[in-house]
Amino acid sequence: KVDEHFEAFVATKPDLAPGYFVQLSGGRVHYDFTGPKDGPLVVLIHGFGLFSYCWADLAKLLTSFGYRVLTYDLYGHGFSDWTSSQSDIPLFTPQ
């Protein structure tokens, strides 16, 4: 229950979010880049029940080795919009 309440709260407070937002077909998605712009890209995608912040320590380590790291919140997690669609492969694939 705590995770659900936290995610519901942060989804209404985009000004608290580090990083950026992009409007996609399924809703607004929160994302962030860290590391040098010219570094090799690593994309970190969280599992269900988590959000992008779970990668903070790994992202910091990867950037220390010169990698560019992209983290983002899946729909219905973290700072990204909740969606009325079913949480399934067709929803998350284009994200």
Short mmCIF file of C-alpha atoms in Angstrom, two decimals:
data_model
loop_
_atom_site.label_atom_id
_atom_site.label_comp_id
_atom_site.label_asym_id
_atom_site.label_seq_id
_atom_site.Cartn_x
_atom_site.Cartn_y
_atom_site.Cartn_z
CA LYS A 1 0.00 0.00 0.00
CA VAL A 2 2.80 2.44 0.76
CA ASP A 3 4.20 2.13 -2.77
CA GLU A 4 0.78 2.79 -4.31
CA HIS A 5 0.27 5.89 -2.20
CA PHE A 6 3.77 7.17 -2.92
CA GLU A 7 3.41 6.67 -6.67
CA ALA A 8 0.01 8.37 -6.65
CA PHE A 9 1.53 11.33 -4.79
CA VAL A 10 4.62 11.79 -6.95
CA ALA A 11 2.60 11.46 -10.16
CA THR A 12 0.76 14.64 -9.13
CA LYS A 13 3.98 16.53 -8.31
CA PRO A 14 6.07 16.77 -11.51
CA ASP A 15 7.92 19.79 -10.10
CA LEU A 16 9.58 17.41 -7.59
CA ALA A 17 10.93 15.16 -10.33
CA PRO A 18 14.53 15.34 -11.46
CA GLY A 19 14.91 15.05 -15.19
CA TYR A 20 12.38 15.60 -17.94
CA PHE A 21 8.96 14.68 -19.29
CA VAL A 22 7.80 13.68 -22.75
CA GLN A 23 4.22 13.24 -23.97
CA LEU A 24 3.77 9.84 -25.62
CA SER A 25 0.65 8.14 -27.00
CA GLY A 26 -0.06 6.49 -23.64
CA GLY A 27 0.53 9.61 -21.52
CA ARG A 28 3.29 11.71 -19.99
CA VAL A 29 6.52 9.84 -19.26
CA HIS A 30 9.24 10.90 -16.85
CA TYR A 31 12.86 10.25 -17.88
CA ASP A 32 16.37 11.39 -17.07
CA PHE A 33 19.81 11.24 -18.63
CA THR A 34 23.05 11.20 -16.68
CA GLY A 35 26.63 10.97 -17.82
CA PRO A 36 28.55 12.49 -20.70
CA LYS A 37 26.56 13.23 -23.86
CA ASP A 38 29.14 11.47 -26.00
CA GLY A 39 29.34 8.33 -23.82
CA PRO A 40 28.02 4.93 -24.88
CA LEU A 41 24.30 4.72 -24.07
CA VAL A 42 22.89 2.38 -21.42
CA VAL A 43 19.11 2.18 -20.91
CA LEU A 44 17.89 1.02 -17.50
CA ILE A 45 14.24 -0.06 -17.27
CA HIS A 46 12.75 -0.87 -13.87
CA GLY A 47 10.48 -3.81 -13.10
CA PHE A 48 6.85 -3.67 -12.05
CA GLY A 49 6.29 -2.26 -8.59
CA LEU A 50 9.38 -0.05 -8.82
CA PHE A 51 10.30 3.21 -10.53
CA SER A 52 13.38 4.68 -12.18
CA TYR A 53 14.98 5.82 -8.93
CA CYS A 54 15.77 2.18 -8.14
CA TRP A 55 18.65 2.57 -10.64
CA ALA A 56 20.22 5.64 -8.98
CA ASP A 57 23.28 3.87 -7.57
CA LEU A 58 23.95 1.86 -10.72
CA ALA A 59 23.45 4.92 -12.93
CA LYS A 60 25.98 6.83 -10.82
CA LEU A 61 28.49 3.99 -11.14
CA LEU A 62 27.99 3.69 -14.91
CA THR A 63 28.42 7.44 -15.41
CA SER A 64 31.67 7.30 -13.44
CA PHE A 65 32.92 4.92 -16.16
CA GLY A 66 31.89 7.35 -18.92
CA TYR A 67 28.52 5.87 -19.90
CA ARG A 68 25.46 7.93 -20.79
CA VAL A 69 22.53 6.48 -18.83
CA LEU A 70 18.84 6.80 -19.64
CA THR A 71 16.34 5.91 -16.91
CA TYR A 72 12.59 6.34 -17.17
CA ASP A 73 9.39 5.51 -15.35
CA LEU A 74 7.03 3.06 -17.00
CA TYR A 75 3.40 4.16 -17.27
CA GLY A 76 1.74 4.05 -13.86
CA HIS A 77 5.04 4.23 -11.96
CA GLY A 78 7.07 7.01 -10.41
CA PHE A 79 6.40 10.38 -12.05
CA SER A 80 4.89 8.98 -15.27
CA ASP A 81 1.17 9.16 -15.95
CA TRP A 82 -1.20 6.45 -14.87
CA THR A 83 -3.08 4.99 -17.77
CA SER A 84 -6.53 3.47 -18.04
CA SER A 85 -5.15 0.88 -20.47
CA GLN A 86 -4.33 -2.65 -19.42
CA SER A 87 -0.71 -3.01 -18.28
CA ASP A 88 0.52 -5.38 -20.97
CA ILE A 89 3.08 -5.70 -23.75
CA PRO A 90 1.14 -3.55 -26.28
CA LEU A 91 1.09 -0.67 -23.76
CA PHE A 92 4.76 -0.78 -22.79
CA THR A 93 6.39 -1.74 -26.11
CA PRO A 94 6.06 1.69 -27.77
CA GLN A 95 7.09 3.42 -24.55
#
